[in-house]
Amino acid sequence: MSLLEIKNLHVRVDGNEILKGVNLRLNAGEVHSIMGPNGSGKSTLAQVLARRESYEVSGGEVLFNGKDLLAMKPEEAACEGLFLAFQYPVEIPGVSNAYFLRSAVNAIHKYRGEDEVDAMDFLPKLRKEMKLLEMDEKFLNRSVNEAFSGGEKKRNEILQMAALAPKLAILDETDSGLDIDALKVVAKGVNAMRSPERAFLVITHYQRLLNYIVPDYVHVLVDGRIVRSGGPELALQLEESGYANVGTASTPTRKNASGTPAAGAV
Amino acid sequence: MGASNVASAMQTPEAYAEAFSGLEKEAAGRELAWLRNLREKGFARFSEVGFPTLRDEDWRFTNVAPIAQTPFRLARNGRGVPASGEIARFFMRGAACTLVFVDGRFARGLSAAGTLARGVTAASLAEALAKNPEAIEPHLGRYLNIERDAFCALNTAFIEDGAYIHLAKNVVLEAPIQLLFVSTPRDFPAVSHPRNLIVAEESSQATIVEDYVSLGGKALCNTATELVAGDNSAVAHVMIEREDAEAFNISTLRIQQGRAADVASHSVLIGGALVRNNVHPVLGGEGGECLLNGLFVGGDRQHLDNYMLVEHASPHCGSRQFYNGILAGHAHGVFHGRIIVHKDAQKTDAKQTNRNLLLSDTAQIDTKPQLEIYADDVKCTHGATIGQIEEGALFYLRSRGIDEASARRLLLMAFANECLDRMKEGPARTHVERLIHEYVAGVTGVIASEASQAAVGERS
């Protein structure tokens, strides 16, 4: 069974069809990247998977761990092990990062019928992650994302991912707006989390990120459809030729592990 | 004053006149000519103007007809005293003492005397009038303006009891004093007029908490406090209004600040059907600082009105107003922030901020700044915001596994915490924090279920 299976997903936003039949399958242990130009539907896909209610699913099916993801509330998806690192993390004045993280971890523990986390165990673990992400401990007492720089916000997303230990992490343009040093730190945090039990869906506009988080598969999303799939080399091709030349192939075939390019018009 | 004022004045004072003449014969301190005079002036003024109407600029958002049309009788007659077990839950932990007032009258048997530092008096005003009237006379009724507010005039007409707090020069009281005002249920609509006098002499320091609760029933509590903050004193005053859904509460806090006096007024309104919170500081000495910090949280059809009048009457004073409102259901909130900078009050630094969260389409807020500046070298700023719980923030929290009700609660508490954070750490803040947590938890439970029901309705 795949960890995530998206079948013919159609999504509307304000009456406009943004996703026009997306098919995608992810297995545990894999890192997939979705690339695409502005407005292709990348972020819509991420938000729908994280169950944002303002997006209307007009067709298709998504199974997460065999369960109907589209029937879940955002908090249920999170508790089932889905995590979205936001493109634009939200500022929440008046709620400290430490309190927020502990509330989130406890909510997930409660859902799974586990005990609440002990502050004595939780903090040292968190500090270790923060060290890896080169975050100052002061972040714990500051309000969530308030007055954080762009790089600090993105690192905070990765910190949350580490604390929540999801089965599937979706990174929505986590690289955008980062300088190369910050990008390396974020990539280090992500790579430290790679494991045979966990999958990643890395959404990006730029190929650069994929030098640091090397994906197993690359998919190209154009105008609401995946028009090509391939290995990491596809990202490099795109970097040279641009999205305009990818074409508008319909259903791409799933690439096999040996790296045969997917079928589709070139 | 319009004709409608006269009309309402004509309907009501008859009942009040009878009560007034009855009280005059038996009230505490009736042998004191100055006090009789004060009461008479208060009653004369009230008879003249009657209850305010919406035509009155200071009352344009608050209709007091439910008060004017209710035949209230003085709660002092035939009063019932609650058992101590009934009110134990209202006591503040860590208080230096708790004085309990039942329907405006001091109840020694229910109070917790505590041990107060030397130089601190915390007593009943009626007793102080009997024992030591010369300490009261220079202050009582000297600051409260009965001309501009009919409720203050009415309160003054019915001065009888309340709290008298005196802090001698240089006395520092670490733990707060709690004044607990309990309205009790009657078989008639009952009114009480607690009157408090707080005098902090030079360089003294204390925290005073006025806490208004009720045990049910339709009641009006029309309370007034004069707070005299002497030179270089530091006084924190906390007003908590957490009465029942049927209760009316009108309160006035009149603060008179001396040179370099530092006063913080914290107001927390979470109960009552119709509530008016007047805070009126006069910065009467150079270098004074005044903080007006408030949180009002209402649901159902609650009406919560905050009327601030900050008077800068001396140079180099600073005032800061921060009021946060959270309104759900059909609740109506009002924030009226008036700042007057008198001619000689140069180098005034006055700031006013009112932020509001509306949790339903039917909740309403009226916010009105009003600056009157007669000095030329001053800094005055004001700002108001009205918003909803941000959907983006809610989704962010939920995407981390926090359920919707908890996420809403977290966001509301964060908003409320802005006010809590302006209070100094200590028993008073802990007390207020606990009340707000409990209240917000209750409110958000209701709102979240309403919201999810609405969502279900939309889908089906």
XYZ file of C-alpha atoms in Angstrom:
726
model
C 0.000 0.000 0.000
C 1.255 3.441 -0.872
C 1.552 6.050 1.828
C -0.166 8.644 -0.334
C -2.270 7.986 -3.380
C -3.806 10.885 -5.289
C -6.268 9.815 -7.975
C -7.610 12.234 -10.558
C -7.836 15.139 -8.094
C -9.812 18.175 -9.212
C -9.892 21.304 -7.045
C -11.641 24.630 -7.438
C -10.855 27.922 -5.801
C -13.493 30.652 -6.079
C -15.122 28.747 -8.940
C -11.922 28.381 -10.983
C -10.555 24.925 -11.535
C -6.948 24.967 -10.351
C -6.152 21.251 -10.226
C -7.472 19.426 -13.243
C -6.873 15.782 -12.525
C -3.696 15.174 -10.542
C -2.402 11.650 -10.089
C 0.450 10.863 -7.757
C 1.638 7.963 -5.675
C 4.200 8.140 -2.848
C 5.693 5.297 -0.855
C 7.259 5.476 2.568
C 10.971 6.272 2.330
C 10.657 8.237 -0.912
C 11.329 11.883 -1.594
C 9.272 13.367 -4.390
C 9.593 16.839 -5.739
C 6.901 18.810 -7.491
C 8.135 21.624 -9.660
C 6.136 24.054 -11.679
C 5.712 27.643 -12.702
C 3.698 30.232 -10.775
C -0.003 29.505 -10.786
C 0.398 25.878 -11.799
C -1.415 24.675 -8.654
C 1.549 23.590 -6.508
C 0.458 25.392 -3.365
C -3.181 24.507 -3.927
C -2.178 20.857 -3.908
C -0.261 21.336 -0.658
C -3.139 23.180 1.019
C -5.735 20.650 -0.096
C -3.640 17.783 1.216
C -3.334 19.614 4.546
C -7.147 19.984 4.415
C -7.634 23.717 4.146
C -11.383 24.141 4.005
C -11.562 27.056 1.607
C -10.540 24.769 -1.281
C -13.326 22.870 -2.942
C -12.554 19.360 -4.118
C -14.663 18.839 -7.212
C -13.484 15.365 -8.064
C -11.052 12.584 -7.343
C -9.797 10.724 -4.338
C -6.833 10.861 -1.977
C -5.821 7.985 0.239
C -3.367 8.581 3.055
C -2.192 5.362 4.631
C -5.243 3.734 3.070
C -7.651 6.235 4.682
C -9.788 8.819 2.919
C -7.761 12.000 3.407
C -10.407 14.258 1.908
C -12.830 13.287 4.693
C -10.404 14.458 7.369
C -10.252 17.791 9.172
C -6.862 19.507 9.194
C -6.168 18.357 12.756
C -7.100 14.770 11.895
C -4.753 14.739 8.911
C -2.005 16.073 11.186
C -2.709 13.460 13.816
C -2.659 10.743 11.131
C 0.887 11.867 10.332
C 0.658 14.501 7.629
C 2.677 17.676 7.991
C 2.749 20.799 5.852
C 5.665 23.212 6.094
C 3.986 26.445 5.049
C 5.213 28.653 2.272
C 4.145 31.612 4.403
C 4.211 30.569 8.071
C 1.588 32.436 10.085
C 2.459 34.803 12.927
C 0.577 34.147 16.140
C 1.217 36.943 18.635
C 0.695 36.047 22.274
C 1.338 32.295 21.886
C 4.865 31.224 22.713
C 6.652 28.811 20.437
C 7.276 26.395 23.307
C 3.613 26.362 24.320
C 2.520 25.958 20.714
C 4.884 23.040 20.085
C 3.912 21.257 23.267
C 0.179 21.758 22.543
C 0.646 20.317 19.071
C 2.655 17.324 20.224
C 0.183 16.635 23.026
C -2.783 16.889 20.676
C -1.231 14.266 18.440
C -0.319 12.041 21.389
C -3.876 12.296 22.669
C -5.291 11.342 19.266
C -3.101 8.266 19.231
C -4.028 7.365 22.790
C -0.528 8.078 24.097
C 0.456 9.923 27.289
C 1.091 13.650 27.315
C 4.710 14.606 26.834
C 6.746 15.342 29.878
C 8.260 18.823 29.740
C 11.478 17.343 31.111
C 11.792 14.973 28.145
C 10.387 17.321 25.574
C 12.666 20.311 26.045
C 16.037 18.553 25.723
C 14.868 16.867 22.522
C 13.698 20.170 21.171
C 16.963 21.866 22.090
C 18.885 19.234 20.160
C 16.803 19.899 17.071
C 17.251 23.619 17.507
C 20.972 23.200 17.655
C 20.921 21.286 14.378
C 18.838 24.067 12.833
C 21.124 26.707 14.337
C 18.224 28.312 16.175
C 18.694 30.332 19.321
C 16.878 28.955 22.374
C 15.214 32.326 22.787
C 12.886 31.276 19.973
C 11.084 29.037 22.424
C 9.839 31.963 24.466
C 9.040 34.204 21.563
C 5.570 34.341 20.027
C 5.106 31.937 17.120
C 6.777 33.451 14.034
C 6.201 36.992 15.300
C 8.933 39.292 14.043
C 10.898 36.272 12.769
C 12.972 36.800 9.643
C 12.096 34.774 6.548
C 14.858 32.268 7.293
C 13.837 31.986 10.940
C 10.264 31.238 9.974
C 11.327 28.453 7.606
C 13.650 26.948 10.181
C 10.783 27.083 12.650
C 8.693 25.028 10.234
C 11.407 22.386 10.102
C 11.633 22.450 13.894
C 7.907 21.759 14.099
C 8.299 18.946 11.604
C 11.021 17.409 13.730
C 8.906 17.723 16.880
C 5.828 16.179 15.267
C 7.737 13.415 13.399
C 5.188 12.990 10.585
C 4.857 10.063 8.167
C 4.529 12.457 5.248
C 6.029 15.926 5.187
C 4.999 18.365 2.485
C 7.410 21.247 2.090
C 5.751 24.105 0.267
C 8.444 26.333 -1.240
C 10.471 26.072 1.917
C 13.431 27.366 -0.085
C 11.883 30.531 -1.443
C 13.370 33.675 -0.017
C 16.272 31.883 1.658
C 19.904 32.726 1.108
C 22.245 29.837 0.424
C 23.380 29.520 4.048
C 19.845 29.347 5.360
C 18.936 26.931 2.584
C 21.757 24.588 3.610
C 20.595 24.654 7.230
C 17.031 23.849 6.269
C 18.186 21.054 3.951
C 20.334 19.627 6.729
C 17.281 19.553 8.982
C 15.231 17.794 6.333
C 17.926 15.278 5.429
C 18.365 14.370 9.088
C 14.701 13.373 9.074
C 14.875 11.124 6.012
C 14.090 7.541 6.911
C 12.567 4.422 5.363
C 9.314 5.118 7.266
C 8.911 8.693 6.140
C 8.103 10.295 2.808
C 8.612 13.862 1.609
C 6.812 15.888 -0.997
C 9.059 18.828 -1.765
C 7.316 21.591 -3.676
C 9.612 24.121 -5.233
C 9.900 26.674 -7.950
C 13.669 26.474 -8.188
C 15.950 23.564 -8.901
C 18.593 24.834 -6.467
C 16.937 23.280 -3.406
C 17.164 19.851 -5.029
C 20.955 20.027 -4.968
C 20.674 19.825 -1.204
C 17.579 17.696 -0.802
C 18.064 15.174 -3.549
C 14.713 13.689 -4.574
C 14.020 10.203 -5.851
C 11.380 11.511 -8.235
C 10.597 14.822 -9.856
C 7.155 15.745 -11.182
C 6.312 18.765 -13.253
C 3.001 20.440 -12.583
C 1.725 22.760 -15.281
C -1.752 24.240 -15.409
C -3.211 21.869 -12.853
C -1.817 18.648 -14.288
C 1.365 16.664 -13.832
C 2.833 16.792 -17.314
C 6.068 14.960 -16.740
C 7.722 12.764 -14.165
C 11.290 11.657 -13.956
C 14.378 11.354 -11.800
C 16.482 14.169 -10.328
C 17.945 14.824 -13.777
C 14.556 16.176 -14.868
C 15.012 19.084 -12.497
C 18.304 19.938 -14.151
C 16.716 19.782 -17.596
C 14.012 22.151 -16.447
C 16.631 24.503 -15.065
C 18.126 24.748 -18.557
C 15.063 24.686 -20.773
C 12.403 26.227 -18.559
C 8.830 25.137 -17.999
C 7.648 26.426 -21.362
C 9.247 23.499 -23.170
C 7.924 20.751 -20.956
C 4.842 20.436 -23.055
C 1.377 19.598 -21.946
C 1.311 15.833 -21.922
C -1.701 14.270 -20.298
C -1.287 11.264 -18.040
C 2.351 10.639 -17.241
C 3.462 7.127 -16.524
C 5.125 6.469 -13.287
C 8.852 6.288 -13.647
C 10.466 3.106 -12.409
C 13.283 3.091 -9.936
C 15.970 2.691 -12.600
C 15.306 6.194 -13.803
C 13.602 5.689 -17.158
C 12.000 8.979 -18.080
C 8.268 9.080 -17.941
C 6.295 9.052 -21.122
C 5.074 12.373 -22.342
C 5.532 14.950 -25.027
C 8.819 16.806 -25.062
C -30.565 68.095 27.694
C -33.563 67.000 25.663
C -37.170 66.576 26.601
C -36.806 62.820 26.837
C -34.440 63.307 29.733
C -37.143 65.143 31.575
C -39.629 62.410 30.787
C -37.468 59.636 32.181
C -36.585 61.814 35.132
C -40.252 62.213 35.870
C -40.990 58.522 35.808
C -38.203 57.387 38.005
C -37.363 59.805 40.776
C -40.654 59.253 42.591
C -39.548 55.796 43.590
C -36.054 57.034 44.272
C -37.382 60.060 46.224
C -39.223 57.799 48.616
C -36.136 55.666 49.056
C -34.024 58.763 49.520
C -36.178 60.288 52.255
C -36.285 56.918 53.977
C -32.543 56.576 53.838
C -31.918 60.113 55.080
C -33.591 59.268 58.374
C -31.587 56.182 59.176
C -28.388 56.185 57.124
C -24.948 55.900 58.628
C -23.402 59.289 59.336
C -26.757 61.107 59.219
C -25.585 63.350 62.053
C -22.812 64.756 59.811
C -24.027 67.944 58.180
C -21.461 67.824 55.370
C -22.484 64.303 54.463
C -26.199 65.152 54.520
C -25.407 68.081 52.311
C -23.440 65.857 49.908
C -26.298 63.383 49.633
C -28.854 66.116 49.113
C -26.795 67.651 46.332
C -26.478 64.263 44.709
C -30.162 63.634 44.854
C -31.047 67.120 43.644
C -28.811 66.659 40.643
C -30.245 63.258 39.826
C -33.812 64.599 40.161
C -32.908 67.395 37.815
C -31.426 65.338 34.980
C -32.794 61.826 35.454
C -31.248 58.896 33.665
C -29.276 59.635 30.514
C -30.637 58.859 27.073
C -29.067 58.070 23.705
C -29.181 61.802 22.921
C -26.561 62.376 25.551
C -23.208 62.319 23.732
C -21.598 60.328 26.543
C -24.317 57.685 26.311
C -25.058 57.530 22.630
C -24.172 53.849 22.301
C -25.758 52.657 25.533
C -29.447 52.598 26.182
C -30.133 52.569 29.925
C -33.908 52.313 29.501
C -33.858 48.784 30.996
C -32.511 50.398 34.157
C -34.694 53.513 34.033
C -37.856 51.469 33.541
C -37.221 48.910 36.248
C -38.759 49.756 39.636
C -35.636 49.087 41.657
C -35.818 49.180 45.429
C -32.911 49.630 47.761
C -31.354 46.301 48.510
C -30.602 47.413 52.096
C -34.199 46.682 53.058
C -34.898 43.142 54.177
C -31.577 41.882 53.022
C -30.559 38.278 53.235
C -27.051 37.322 54.145
C -25.560 34.462 52.145
C -23.808 31.606 53.880
C -20.031 31.811 53.810
C -19.945 28.565 51.839
C -21.856 30.232 49.042
C -19.235 32.863 48.440
C -16.006 31.049 49.327
C -15.348 30.358 45.639
C -15.110 34.083 44.922
C -12.201 34.695 47.286
C -8.873 35.600 45.786
C -5.913 33.447 46.728
C -2.990 35.335 48.196
C -4.972 38.433 49.211
C -3.845 40.408 52.254
C -7.499 40.536 53.245
C -10.928 40.204 51.656
C -13.670 42.602 52.663
C -17.092 41.315 51.681
C -19.980 43.637 50.934
C -23.439 42.159 50.572
C -25.678 44.383 48.466
C -23.350 47.247 49.246
C -23.174 46.728 53.011
C -20.090 45.507 54.788
C -20.445 41.935 56.065
C -17.813 41.454 58.739
C -18.775 37.851 59.393
C -18.116 36.865 55.792
C -14.887 38.816 55.429
C -11.361 37.540 55.887
C -9.613 40.136 58.036
C -6.031 39.012 57.452
C -3.125 40.852 59.002
C -2.346 44.154 57.432
C 0.889 46.052 57.641
C 1.103 48.989 60.036
C -0.309 52.082 58.473
C -2.881 50.265 56.367
C -6.574 50.700 57.080
C -9.085 48.525 55.267
C -12.538 49.060 56.701
C -16.167 49.749 56.067
C -16.932 53.305 55.011
C -19.966 53.374 57.342
C -17.762 52.471 60.295
C -15.115 54.981 59.285
C -17.799 57.673 59.060
C -18.882 56.803 62.583
C -15.425 56.587 64.108
C -13.242 58.904 62.130
C -15.306 61.253 59.954
C -12.570 63.894 59.860
C -10.381 61.512 57.799
C -13.192 61.031 55.293
C -14.525 64.542 54.917
C -11.556 66.029 52.994
C -11.927 63.412 50.256
C -15.396 61.933 49.990
C -17.307 63.520 47.140
C -14.483 65.941 46.360
C -13.474 64.325 43.083
C -16.433 62.482 41.646
C -18.304 64.685 39.214
C -22.012 64.483 39.936
C -22.784 67.187 37.399
C -21.795 65.207 34.351
C -23.037 61.772 35.305
C -26.474 60.996 36.714
C -25.357 57.611 38.039
C -22.624 59.304 40.061
C -25.222 61.736 41.384
C -27.490 58.826 42.319
C -24.642 56.984 43.983
C -23.765 60.098 45.956
C -27.373 60.538 47.077
C -27.273 57.036 48.524
C -23.801 57.044 50.069
C -23.917 54.763 53.023
C -21.344 52.040 52.913
C -18.547 50.607 50.867
C -14.826 50.271 51.449
C -12.502 52.760 53.023
C -8.827 52.066 52.363
C -6.104 54.270 53.739
C -2.378 53.839 53.186
C -0.129 55.973 55.361
C 2.914 57.700 53.971
C 5.656 55.318 52.739
C 3.623 52.182 53.471
C 4.140 49.410 50.968
C 1.486 46.715 50.941
C 2.794 43.660 49.102
C -0.344 41.512 48.843
C -3.496 42.922 47.269
C -6.659 43.886 49.120
C -9.777 42.273 47.688
C -13.098 44.071 47.968
C -15.776 41.534 47.128
C -19.204 42.937 46.280
C -21.944 40.339 46.290
C -25.429 40.968 44.925
C -27.981 38.584 46.379
C -31.228 37.386 44.829
C -34.435 39.053 46.052
C -38.097 38.800 45.236
C -37.891 42.367 43.890
C -35.403 44.154 41.601
C -32.789 45.436 44.014
C -30.344 48.294 43.692
C -27.221 48.946 45.722
C -24.901 51.929 45.592
C -21.543 50.926 47.044
C -19.267 53.898 47.574
C -15.553 53.394 48.054
C -12.796 55.723 49.096
C -9.146 54.795 48.613
C -6.518 57.216 49.884
C -2.866 56.433 49.213
C -0.633 58.932 50.945
C 2.753 60.037 49.666
C 5.094 57.277 48.459
C 2.767 54.479 49.485
C 2.112 51.440 47.335
C -0.711 48.928 47.060
C -2.942 46.850 44.814
C -6.697 47.071 45.349
C -9.079 44.647 43.655
C -12.779 45.438 43.359
C -14.555 42.229 42.474
C -18.280 42.281 41.588
C -20.204 39.019 41.711
C -23.830 38.040 42.067
C -25.765 35.087 43.352
C -28.543 35.519 40.794
C -31.587 37.732 40.400
C -32.229 41.010 38.697
C -30.095 43.610 40.394
C -28.441 46.920 39.717
C -25.107 47.666 41.268
C -24.303 51.348 40.837
C -20.886 51.727 42.336
C -18.431 54.597 42.582
C -14.868 54.761 43.818
C -12.707 57.761 44.517
C -9.032 56.898 44.437
C -6.625 59.501 45.694
C -3.061 58.668 44.669
C -0.769 60.939 46.656
C 2.566 62.283 45.456
C 4.955 59.569 44.343
C 2.529 56.788 45.229
C 2.128 53.626 43.145
C -1.376 52.208 43.089
C -2.779 49.389 41.016
C -6.552 49.149 40.876
C -8.286 46.119 39.439
C -11.978 46.152 38.575
C -13.509 42.743 37.952
C -17.109 42.588 36.848
C -18.319 39.003 36.667
C -21.949 39.285 37.639
C -24.835 37.118 36.447
C -26.523 37.321 33.092
C -29.418 39.363 34.511
C -27.321 41.886 36.409
C -26.749 45.550 35.658
C -23.468 47.056 36.719
C -22.576 50.715 36.468
C -19.203 51.620 37.905
C -17.174 54.780 38.084
C -13.561 54.974 39.096
C -12.428 58.535 39.657
C -8.676 58.776 40.114
C -6.965 61.887 41.417
C -3.204 61.691 40.897
C -0.597 63.737 42.709
C 2.911 64.613 41.637
C 4.808 61.662 40.099
C 2.054 59.265 41.110
C 1.954 56.035 39.136
C -1.504 54.515 38.786
C -2.602 51.456 36.860
C -6.285 50.752 36.375
C -7.075 47.281 35.090
C -10.658 46.457 34.130
C -11.967 43.025 33.339
C -15.598 42.787 32.291
C -16.895 39.294 31.673
C -20.410 39.280 33.146
C -23.658 41.209 33.407
C -26.466 42.115 31.011
C -25.737 45.823 30.836
C -22.404 47.082 32.044
C -20.896 50.540 31.994
C -17.316 50.984 33.133
C -16.316 54.626 33.648
C -12.689 55.379 34.369
C -11.784 58.978 34.939
C -8.228 59.802 35.958
C -7.073 63.365 36.457
C -3.310 63.736 36.258
C -3.122 66.624 38.651
C 0.612 66.738 39.444
C 3.752 66.878 37.343
C 5.333 63.660 36.140
C 2.342 61.405 36.790
C 1.862 58.153 34.906
C -1.439 56.448 34.299
C -2.200 53.123 32.632
C -5.767 52.192 31.731
C -5.750 48.553 30.752
C -8.932 46.703 29.984
C -10.423 43.516 28.659
C -14.105 43.056 27.958
C -15.516 39.754 26.802
C -19.195 39.357 26.020
C -21.610 36.915 24.456
C -25.391 36.473 24.145
C -26.982 39.913 24.363
C -24.515 41.412 26.789
C -23.836 45.112 26.513
C -20.405 46.162 27.746
C -19.583 49.865 27.609
C -16.229 51.363 28.524
C -16.073 55.091 28.942
C -12.601 56.513 29.502
C -12.018 60.147 30.343
C -8.361 60.954 30.808
C -7.627 64.473 31.933
C -4.105 65.781 31.688
C -4.017 68.778 34.013
C -0.254 69.006 34.653
C 2.899 68.973 32.536
C 5.111 65.950 31.840
C 2.462 63.316 32.463
C 1.922 60.164 30.496
C -1.237 58.140 29.998
C -1.670 54.884 28.114
C -4.985 53.259 27.332
C -5.156 49.708 26.041
C -8.569 48.082 25.796
C -9.189 44.755 24.111
C -12.688 43.525 23.386
C -13.909 40.050 22.416
C -17.557 39.897 21.394
C -19.642 36.895 20.395
C -23.330 36.190 19.828
C -25.352 39.399 19.802
C -23.058 41.156 22.253
C -22.504 44.882 21.886
C -19.283 46.484 23.061
C -18.429 50.141 23.363
C -15.112 51.854 23.801
C -15.246 55.594 24.189
C -11.830 57.069 24.861
C -11.761 60.730 25.595
C -8.527 62.551 26.312
C -8.497 66.152 27.495
C -5.168 67.949 27.625
C -5.557 71.156 29.587
C -3.783 74.352 28.700
C -0.872 73.983 31.098
C -0.289 70.283 30.515
C 2.715 70.679 28.221
C 4.822 67.651 27.290
C 1.833 65.392 27.704
C 2.280 61.948 26.195
C -1.088 60.267 25.739
C -1.694 57.045 23.890
C -4.871 55.117 23.259
C -5.399 51.742 21.602
C -8.604 49.758 21.312
C -8.507 46.349 19.631
C -11.569 44.219 19.062
C -12.324 40.704 17.941
C -15.823 39.988 16.703
C -16.649 36.299 16.772
C -20.022 36.472 15.051
C -21.771 38.497 12.372
C -24.232 39.755 14.935
C -21.733 41.020 17.494
C -21.159 44.756 17.426
C -18.556 47.242 18.594
C -18.671 51.013 18.686
C -15.319 52.604 19.219
C -14.835 56.300 19.488
C -11.716 58.292 20.225
C -12.137 61.897 21.264
C -9.172 64.191 21.748
C -9.428 67.716 23.123
C -6.072 69.393 23.243
C -5.578 72.874 24.643
C -1.794 72.734 25.091
C 0.608 73.086 22.153
C 3.506 70.813 23.008
C 1.962 67.389 23.379
C 2.004 63.928 21.857
C -1.344 62.167 21.519
C -1.993 59.051 19.498
C -5.003 56.824 19.145
C -5.910 53.781 17.138
C -8.630 51.184 16.933
C -8.916 47.868 15.132
C -11.833 45.531 14.572
C -11.253 42.054 13.234
C -12.191 38.410 13.340
C -10.195 35.379 14.323
C -7.873 34.989 11.403
C -8.739 31.936 9.351
C -5.073 31.560 8.404
C -3.974 31.398 12.029
C -6.722 28.935 12.845
C -5.707 26.675 9.948
C -2.049 26.901 10.928
C -2.797 25.670 14.454
C -5.148 22.961 13.218
C -2.595 21.767 10.672
C -0.383 20.973 13.669
C -2.984 18.663 15.186
C -4.735 21.123 17.514
C -8.512 20.731 17.287
C -10.662 23.652 16.257
C -12.099 24.510 19.675
C -8.650 24.424 21.277
C -7.182 26.479 18.438
C -9.856 29.149 18.885
C -9.295 29.126 22.625
C -5.563 29.513 22.101
C -6.049 32.499 19.789
C -8.549 34.168 22.126
C -6.300 33.636 25.111
C -3.423 35.133 23.159
C -5.551 38.193 22.514
C -6.587 38.385 26.167
C -3.001 37.842 27.260
C -2.043 41.193 25.803
C -3.997 42.696 28.692
C -2.795 40.235 31.312
C 0.792 40.945 30.330
C 0.323 44.576 31.371
C -0.433 43.529 34.925
C 2.392 42.978 37.357
C 2.953 39.376 38.350
C 1.280 38.504 41.624
C -1.908 37.174 43.206
C -4.156 39.760 41.514
C -2.917 38.836 38.059
C -3.138 35.121 38.800
C -6.709 35.655 40.010
C -7.692 37.524 36.849
C -5.867 35.027 34.651
C -7.795 32.133 36.139
C -11.131 33.890 35.633
C -10.360 34.730 32.025
C -9.151 31.214 31.253
C -12.325 29.693 32.649
C -14.518 32.199 30.873
C -12.788 31.981 27.511
C -12.808 28.184 27.669
C -16.589 28.295 28.187
C -17.179 30.870 25.470
C -15.031 29.120 22.871
C -16.689 25.776 23.506
C -20.029 27.360 22.593
C -18.623 29.277 19.620
C -16.787 26.292 18.178
C -19.881 24.125 18.326
C -21.952 26.929 16.775
C -19.355 27.287 14.024
C -19.204 23.587 13.266
C -23.003 23.372 13.246
C -23.087 26.256 10.810
C -20.513 24.466 8.656
C -22.577 21.287 8.694
C -25.588 23.346 7.688
C -23.737 24.779 4.740
C -22.658 21.388 3.482
C -26.051 19.737 3.704
